[in-house]
Amino acid sequence: MPIDVQWAVPERVEGLEALLEALLEAVCEACFSLEGVENCGMAVRIASPDEVRELNRTMRSIDSETDVLSFPTARFRPGTTARDNLKRLKREYDPFLGYVNLGDCVISLPRAKEQAEAYGHSLERELGYLCAHSALHLMGYDHMNPGDRARMRDMEERALRLASLSRTEDFPMTDQMLFDLACEAMLRAYAPYSKFQVGACLLTRDGRTFQGCNIENASYGATICAERAAISNALTAGANHFVAVAIAGSGAQSWPCGICRQVLNEFSDDMRVICGQYGHDFEVVKLAELLPRAFGPEQLKGGSDGE
Ligand code: THU
């Protein structure tokens, strides 16, 4: 298992371990996917304060308790992170494990509980945050100067957002985060015929997001585009008005097709369209630029009496 969560604490979180393990795996995977590294893994050890203190003393010559420790396998040149060192990372491939082990993260469970209480958020969110922080350290991120700190903080928040652990009141959805969610959805596309994967993510006024991916079919015409798959997911969940949509294409920037423009127009007042290629920058336009002089629900408001 590329993400190896170990419970090394006597106390148990009443049957929540499996849930927390899945969450921590999701957080690590989100960090890896945001960084663009493949076939990587790490160990996450939920430990006692004594173990964390002992590790801090023996490995770092710091004789004190702390919340999280990170032990990277690979060291990268200062100023670079894993994405700049993919070749270097390949050399760390472990044939016995079957993946590149990025290193170990050790979290003090009592410390995480205390901090969750102090910040007024859930234990899940705090463990997720500590885990993302550590996964990023393992990939070369640091917080020694303000620029590096901001970059690391941004990645932490993007990873927590992908794992649905974000504090939306503190960190409203940004275009970058919405595009990340579209990229994540893109990876789930079913596109064996065109090989062109598309992911979409809709945003509602109250901050809810709904993802979709393209779903192709052997009878080509039955294909569903990512945008309309996202619309189906949203309407099924009771959301029917959107302020933005992000779209990511695998091979190129994927502007919505004509049918999708028309369908998006049905459920928005001129939404923002955030569009880019996976792994590249995105552009932002208004839907009216893509569908000028649209025919929509407004036109039918007056009804037709047939005269
Ligand atoms: N596709 C979308 O998902 N959205 C669009 O707006 C344009 C096209 C998909 C459909 C098909 O699976 C593939 O891209 C190639 O046309």
Tab-separated table of C-alpha atoms and ligand atoms in Angstrom:
chain	number	residue	atom	x	y	z
A	1	MET	CA	0.000	0.000	0.000
A	2	PRO	CA	1.720	3.243	-1.068
A	3	ILE	CA	0.228	5.141	1.904
A	4	ASP	CA	0.945	3.093	4.990
A	5	VAL	CA	-0.993	4.465	7.991
A	6	GLN	CA	0.252	2.967	11.268
A	7	TRP	CA	-1.561	3.332	14.596
A	8	ALA	CA	1.131	3.310	17.251
A	9	VAL	CA	-0.982	4.670	20.092
A	10	PRO	CA	-2.655	2.744	22.907
A	11	GLU	CA	-5.857	4.774	22.724
A	12	ARG	CA	-8.260	4.173	19.874
A	13	VAL	CA	-10.567	6.737	18.298
A	14	GLU	CA	-13.646	4.500	18.713
A	15	GLY	CA	-13.853	2.752	15.377
A	16	LEU	CA	-12.847	5.871	13.504
A	17	GLU	CA	-9.460	4.489	12.524
A	18	ALA	CA	-10.576	3.146	9.145
A	19	LEU	CA	-12.225	6.454	8.288
A	20	LEU	CA	-9.196	8.456	9.386
A	21	GLU	CA	-6.874	6.140	7.468
A	22	ALA	CA	-8.905	6.678	4.294
A	23	LEU	CA	-8.819	10.430	4.889
A	24	LEU	CA	-5.075	10.526	5.457
A	25	GLU	CA	-4.548	8.432	2.324
A	26	ALA	CA	-6.713	10.887	0.394
A	27	VAL	CA	-4.686	13.820	1.748
A	28	CYS	CA	-1.340	12.237	0.783
A	29	GLU	CA	-2.643	11.299	-2.647
A	30	ALA	CA	-3.963	14.843	-3.141
A	31	CYS	CA	-0.495	16.224	-2.326
A	32	PHE	CA	1.150	13.808	-4.766
A	33	SER	CA	-1.320	14.578	-7.540
A	34	LEU	CA	-1.008	18.366	-7.039
A	35	GLU	CA	2.770	17.975	-7.237
A	36	GLY	CA	2.486	15.741	-10.320
A	37	VAL	CA	4.505	12.831	-8.932
A	38	GLU	CA	3.586	9.267	-9.792
A	39	ASN	CA	3.968	5.922	-8.083
A	40	CYS	CA	5.000	7.478	-4.783
A	41	GLY	CA	4.178	6.433	-1.245
A	42	MET	CA	4.868	7.341	2.343
A	43	ALA	CA	4.258	6.091	5.854
A	44	VAL	CA	2.046	8.013	8.274
A	45	ARG	CA	2.566	6.975	11.887
A	46	ILE	CA	0.052	8.094	14.490
A	47	ALA	CA	2.207	8.079	17.597
A	48	SER	CA	2.313	8.879	21.298
A	49	PRO	CA	3.901	12.143	22.513
A	50	ASP	CA	6.732	10.127	24.107
A	51	GLU	CA	7.618	8.484	20.796
A	52	VAL	CA	7.539	11.818	18.980
A	53	ARG	CA	9.750	13.402	21.644
A	54	GLU	CA	12.199	10.489	21.507
A	55	LEU	CA	12.402	10.687	17.692
A	56	ASN	CA	12.871	14.433	17.864
A	57	ARG	CA	15.726	13.952	20.347
A	58	THR	CA	17.529	11.102	18.590
A	59	MET	CA	17.016	12.150	14.957
A	60	ARG	CA	17.102	15.936	15.254
A	61	SER	CA	18.828	16.570	18.591
A	62	ILE	CA	15.798	18.570	19.752
A	63	ASP	CA	14.623	17.394	23.144
A	64	SER	CA	10.999	18.495	23.038
A	65	GLU	CA	7.519	17.386	22.107
A	66	THR	CA	6.039	18.505	18.812
A	67	ASP	CA	2.946	17.891	16.666
A	68	VAL	CA	4.479	16.351	13.534
A	69	LEU	CA	7.883	15.165	12.319
A	70	SER	CA	8.878	14.468	8.717
A	71	PHE	CA	11.718	12.227	7.596
A	72	PRO	CA	12.237	12.542	3.828
A	73	THR	CA	13.962	9.789	1.859
A	74	ALA	CA	15.215	12.143	-0.833
A	75	ARG	CA	16.797	15.550	-0.403
A	76	PHE	CA	16.258	18.058	-3.184
A	77	ARG	CA	18.311	21.108	-4.098
A	78	PRO	CA	17.136	24.151	-2.092
A	79	GLY	CA	14.441	26.054	-3.929
A	80	THR	CA	13.242	22.958	-5.789
A	81	THR	CA	10.529	20.441	-4.959
A	82	ALA	CA	9.668	16.932	-6.158
A	83	ARG	CA	8.134	18.187	-9.420
A	84	ASP	CA	11.536	19.610	-10.408
A	85	ASN	CA	13.295	16.357	-9.519
A	86	LEU	CA	11.335	13.564	-11.181
A	87	LYS	CA	14.510	11.809	-12.426
A	88	ARG	CA	16.098	12.018	-8.990
A	89	LEU	CA	12.920	10.535	-7.502
A	90	LYS	CA	12.941	7.619	-9.953
A	91	ARG	CA	16.275	6.559	-8.458
A	92	GLU	CA	14.505	6.077	-5.116
A	93	TYR	CA	12.200	3.424	-6.613
A	94	ASP	CA	11.998	0.509	-4.212
A	95	PRO	CA	11.413	-2.774	-6.108
A	96	PHE	CA	10.314	-4.535	-2.926
A	97	LEU	CA	7.663	-1.956	-2.141
A	98	GLY	CA	6.801	-1.375	-5.812
A	99	TYR	CA	6.848	2.424	-5.424
A	100	VAL	CA	9.052	5.370	-4.542
A	101	ASN	CA	8.996	5.744	-0.780
A	102	LEU	CA	9.102	9.471	-0.063
A	103	GLY	CA	9.654	8.974	3.654
A	104	ASP	CA	7.872	8.993	6.981
A	105	CYS	CA	5.504	11.314	8.755
A	106	VAL	CA	5.009	10.904	12.506
A	107	ILE	CA	2.073	12.653	14.148
A	108	SER	CA	1.412	13.012	17.867
A	109	LEU	CA	-2.260	12.065	18.343
A	110	PRO	CA	-2.751	13.938	21.657
A	111	ARG	CA	-1.142	17.032	20.145
A	112	ALA	CA	-3.454	16.814	17.113
A	113	LYS	CA	-6.456	16.549	19.473
A	114	GLU	CA	-5.315	19.586	21.475
A	115	GLN	CA	-4.727	21.652	18.349
A	116	ALA	CA	-8.068	20.644	16.818
A	117	GLU	CA	-9.758	21.935	19.972
A	118	ALA	CA	-7.690	25.127	20.089
A	119	TYR	CA	-8.476	25.949	16.431
A	120	GLY	CA	-12.123	24.949	16.769
A	121	HIS	CA	-12.105	22.347	14.011
A	122	SER	CA	-12.393	18.566	13.782
A	123	LEU	CA	-9.685	16.042	14.590
A	124	GLU	CA	-9.986	14.881	10.968
A	125	ARG	CA	-9.157	18.361	9.716
A	126	GLU	CA	-6.171	18.698	12.091
A	127	LEU	CA	-4.755	15.254	11.274
A	128	GLY	CA	-5.317	15.997	7.575
A	129	TYR	CA	-3.535	19.315	7.891
A	130	LEU	CA	-0.538	17.821	9.738
A	131	CYS	CA	-0.361	15.007	7.204
A	132	ALA	CA	-0.463	17.381	4.206
A	133	HIS	CA	2.181	19.574	5.847
A	134	SER	CA	4.432	16.562	6.285
A	135	ALA	CA	3.792	15.094	2.800
A	136	LEU	CA	4.828	18.460	1.355
A	137	HIS	CA	8.009	18.487	3.477
A	138	LEU	CA	8.798	15.019	2.073
A	139	MET	CA	8.523	16.550	-1.406
A	140	GLY	CA	10.924	19.389	-0.605
A	141	TYR	CA	8.546	22.151	0.554
A	142	ASP	CA	9.669	24.383	3.388
A	143	HIS	CA	8.525	27.415	5.360
A	144	MET	CA	11.755	29.224	6.188
A	145	ASN	CA	10.987	32.422	4.252
A	146	PRO	CA	7.679	34.176	3.482
A	147	GLY	CA	7.571	33.124	-0.204
A	148	ASP	CA	8.199	29.453	0.578
A	149	ARG	CA	5.738	29.624	3.459
A	150	ALA	CA	2.980	31.024	1.228
A	151	ARG	CA	3.637	28.376	-1.438
A	152	MET	CA	3.478	25.582	1.126
A	153	ARG	CA	0.337	27.001	2.764
A	154	ASP	CA	-1.360	27.263	-0.625
A	155	MET	CA	-0.529	23.623	-1.436
A	156	GLU	CA	-1.762	22.483	1.995
A	157	GLU	CA	-5.076	24.199	1.472
A	158	ARG	CA	-5.442	22.876	-2.068
A	159	ALA	CA	-4.764	19.320	-0.814
A	160	LEU	CA	-7.254	19.676	2.044
A	161	ARG	CA	-9.800	21.025	-0.402
A	162	LEU	CA	-9.314	17.960	-2.623
A	163	ALA	CA	-9.793	15.717	0.407
A	164	SER	CA	-12.945	17.703	1.401
A	165	LEU	CA	-11.303	18.870	4.645
A	166	SER	CA	-11.088	22.561	3.879
A	167	ARG	CA	-12.420	25.220	6.214
A	168	THR	CA	-14.488	26.947	3.564
A	169	GLU	CA	-15.225	29.971	5.762
A	170	ASP	CA	-11.489	30.740	6.029
A	171	PHE	CA	-10.496	29.743	2.530
A	172	PRO	CA	-13.165	30.483	-0.052
A	173	MET	CA	-12.882	28.551	-3.281
A	174	THR	CA	-10.357	30.074	-5.637
A	175	ASP	CA	-10.157	29.565	-9.403
A	176	GLN	CA	-7.007	27.512	-8.820
A	177	MET	CA	-8.796	25.203	-6.376
A	178	LEU	CA	-11.755	24.792	-8.719
A	179	PHE	CA	-9.363	23.973	-11.560
A	180	ASP	CA	-7.589	21.424	-9.298
A	181	LEU	CA	-10.942	19.733	-8.711
A	182	ALA	CA	-11.567	19.646	-12.467
A	183	CYS	CA	-8.102	18.103	-12.975
A	184	GLU	CA	-8.835	15.504	-10.322
A	185	ALA	CA	-12.158	14.630	-11.996
A	186	MET	CA	-10.361	14.411	-15.351
A	187	LEU	CA	-8.288	11.508	-14.047
A	188	ARG	CA	-11.524	9.522	-13.678
A	189	ALA	CA	-12.656	10.082	-17.285
A	190	TYR	CA	-13.802	7.090	-19.324
A	191	ALA	CA	-12.366	7.991	-22.716
A	192	PRO	CA	-11.023	4.810	-24.364
A	193	TYR	CA	-12.063	5.967	-27.874
A	194	SER	CA	-10.865	9.557	-28.159
A	195	LYS	CA	-8.256	9.226	-25.369
A	196	PHE	CA	-9.138	12.860	-24.662
A	197	GLN	CA	-9.943	13.067	-20.980
A	198	VAL	CA	-11.962	15.980	-19.654
A	199	GLY	CA	-12.835	16.936	-16.084
A	200	ALA	CA	-15.221	19.637	-14.924
A	201	CYS	CA	-16.150	21.174	-11.605
A	202	LEU	CA	-19.130	23.443	-10.971
A	203	LEU	CA	-19.325	25.982	-8.148
A	204	THR	CA	-22.577	27.084	-6.496
A	205	ARG	CA	-23.063	30.463	-4.838
A	206	ASP	CA	-22.878	28.849	-1.390
A	207	GLY	CA	-19.513	27.252	-2.159
A	208	ARG	CA	-20.570	23.713	-2.998
A	209	THR	CA	-18.707	21.966	-5.803
A	210	PHE	CA	-19.784	19.194	-8.166
A	211	GLN	CA	-17.381	17.283	-10.369
A	212	GLY	CA	-17.911	15.429	-13.633
A	213	CYS	CA	-15.819	13.635	-16.236
A	214	ASN	CA	-16.474	12.607	-19.829
A	215	ILE	CA	-17.994	9.167	-20.236
A	216	GLU	CA	-17.607	7.736	-23.726
A	217	ASN	CA	-19.522	4.898	-25.281
A	218	ALA	CA	-18.954	2.252	-27.953
A	219	SER	CA	-21.825	3.850	-29.852
A	220	TYR	CA	-19.957	7.139	-30.002
A	221	GLY	CA	-23.056	9.344	-29.977
A	222	ALA	CA	-23.994	8.219	-26.456
A	223	THR	CA	-20.932	9.994	-25.060
A	224	ILE	CA	-21.539	12.410	-22.155
A	225	CYS	CA	-19.255	15.425	-21.829
A	226	ALA	CA	-17.634	16.245	-18.486
A	227	GLU	CA	-19.600	19.489	-18.081
A	228	ARG	CA	-22.956	17.790	-18.525
A	229	ALA	CA	-21.891	14.903	-16.240
A	230	ALA	CA	-21.131	17.560	-13.573
A	231	ILE	CA	-24.511	19.213	-14.182
A	232	SER	CA	-26.232	15.835	-13.715
A	233	ASN	CA	-24.392	15.266	-10.442
A	234	ALA	CA	-25.284	18.743	-9.189
A	235	LEU	CA	-28.970	18.638	-10.104
A	236	THR	CA	-29.316	15.171	-8.606
A	237	ALA	CA	-27.947	16.623	-5.341
A	238	GLY	CA	-30.393	19.551	-5.494
A	239	ALA	CA	-28.117	22.338	-6.815
A	240	ASN	CA	-29.250	24.065	-9.995
A	241	HIS	CA	-27.549	27.452	-10.150
A	242	PHE	CA	-23.838	27.925	-10.718
A	243	VAL	CA	-21.444	30.853	-10.552
A	244	ALA	CA	-18.445	29.147	-12.148
A	245	VAL	CA	-17.257	26.044	-13.927
A	246	ALA	CA	-13.680	24.820	-14.283
A	247	ILE	CA	-12.771	22.521	-17.151
A	248	ALA	CA	-9.514	20.604	-17.614
A	249	GLY	CA	-8.557	18.706	-20.766
A	250	SER	CA	-5.824	16.080	-20.989
A	251	GLY	CA	-4.350	16.860	-24.392
A	252	ALA	CA	-5.219	20.525	-24.765
A	253	GLN	CA	-7.226	23.304	-23.218
A	254	SER	CA	-10.793	22.090	-23.490
A	255	TRP	CA	-13.316	24.850	-24.131
A	256	PRO	CA	-16.855	23.531	-23.725
A	257	CYS	CA	-18.516	22.190	-26.859
A	258	GLY	CA	-21.608	23.906	-28.250
A	259	ILE	CA	-24.085	21.609	-26.532
A	260	CYS	CA	-22.363	22.101	-23.155
A	261	ARG	CA	-22.330	25.898	-23.586
A	262	GLN	CA	-26.075	25.749	-24.124
A	263	VAL	CA	-26.650	23.475	-21.124
A	264	LEU	CA	-24.386	25.567	-18.834
A	265	ASN	CA	-26.318	28.669	-19.897
A	266	GLU	CA	-29.536	27.056	-18.646
A	267	PHE	CA	-28.289	27.082	-15.046
A	268	SER	CA	-26.393	30.365	-14.598
A	269	ASP	CA	-26.441	34.127	-14.941
A	270	ASP	CA	-23.290	34.444	-16.991
A	271	MET	CA	-21.011	32.103	-15.032
A	272	ARG	CA	-17.228	32.282	-15.096
A	273	VAL	CA	-15.591	29.592	-17.235
A	274	ILE	CA	-12.142	28.563	-16.008
A	275	CYS	CA	-10.501	26.481	-18.677
A	276	GLY	CA	-7.071	24.944	-19.148
A	277	GLN	CA	-4.996	21.906	-19.975
A	278	TYR	CA	-4.091	19.517	-17.149
A	279	GLY	CA	-0.735	20.553	-15.682
A	280	HIS	CA	-0.824	23.984	-17.347
A	281	ASP	CA	-2.201	27.436	-16.587
A	282	PHE	CA	-5.872	28.238	-17.120
A	283	GLU	CA	-7.803	31.145	-18.652
A	284	VAL	CA	-10.982	32.671	-17.265
A	285	VAL	CA	-13.803	34.032	-19.460
A	286	LYS	CA	-17.516	34.700	-18.989
A	287	LEU	CA	-19.987	32.256	-20.537
A	288	ALA	CA	-21.521	35.097	-22.579
A	289	GLU	CA	-18.197	35.395	-24.421
A	290	LEU	CA	-18.492	31.749	-25.448
A	291	LEU	CA	-22.233	31.900	-26.139
A	292	PRO	CA	-23.204	35.412	-27.197
A	293	ARG	CA	-26.877	36.245	-27.881
A	294	ALA	CA	-27.857	33.003	-26.216
A	295	PHE	CA	-31.261	31.420	-26.351
A	296	GLY	CA	-32.192	30.493	-22.777
A	297	PRO	CA	-34.970	30.240	-20.207
A	298	GLU	CA	-35.384	34.061	-20.318
A	299	GLN	CA	-36.631	33.896	-23.896
A	300	LEU	CA	-39.451	31.564	-22.936
A	301	LYS	CA	-40.623	33.644	-19.977
A	302	GLY	CA	-43.331	35.414	-21.977
A	303	GLY	CA	-44.719	32.069	-23.120
A	304	SER	CA	-46.332	31.561	-26.523
A	305	ASP	CA	-50.052	31.844	-27.161
A	306	GLY	CA	-49.582	30.774	-30.752
A	307	GLU	CA	-50.890	34.067	-32.254
B	1	THU	N1	-15.670	16.525	-24.337
B	1	THU	C1	-16.110	16.990	-23.110
B	1	THU	O1	-16.117	16.227	-22.132
B	1	THU	N2	-16.519	18.267	-23.018
B	1	THU	C2	-16.567	19.168	-24.059
B	1	THU	O2	-17.144	20.225	-23.901
B	1	THU	C3	-15.904	18.810	-25.323
B	1	THU	C4	-15.647	17.352	-25.528
B	1	THU	C5	-15.250	15.123	-24.442
B	1	THU	C6	-16.260	14.284	-25.156
B	1	THU	C7	-15.417	13.185	-25.716
B	1	THU	O3	-15.361	12.139	-24.770
B	1	THU	C8	-14.033	13.784	-25.881
B	1	THU	O4	-14.051	15.003	-25.173
B	1	THU	C9	-13.644	14.032	-27.336
B	1	THU	O5	-14.626	14.726	-28.007
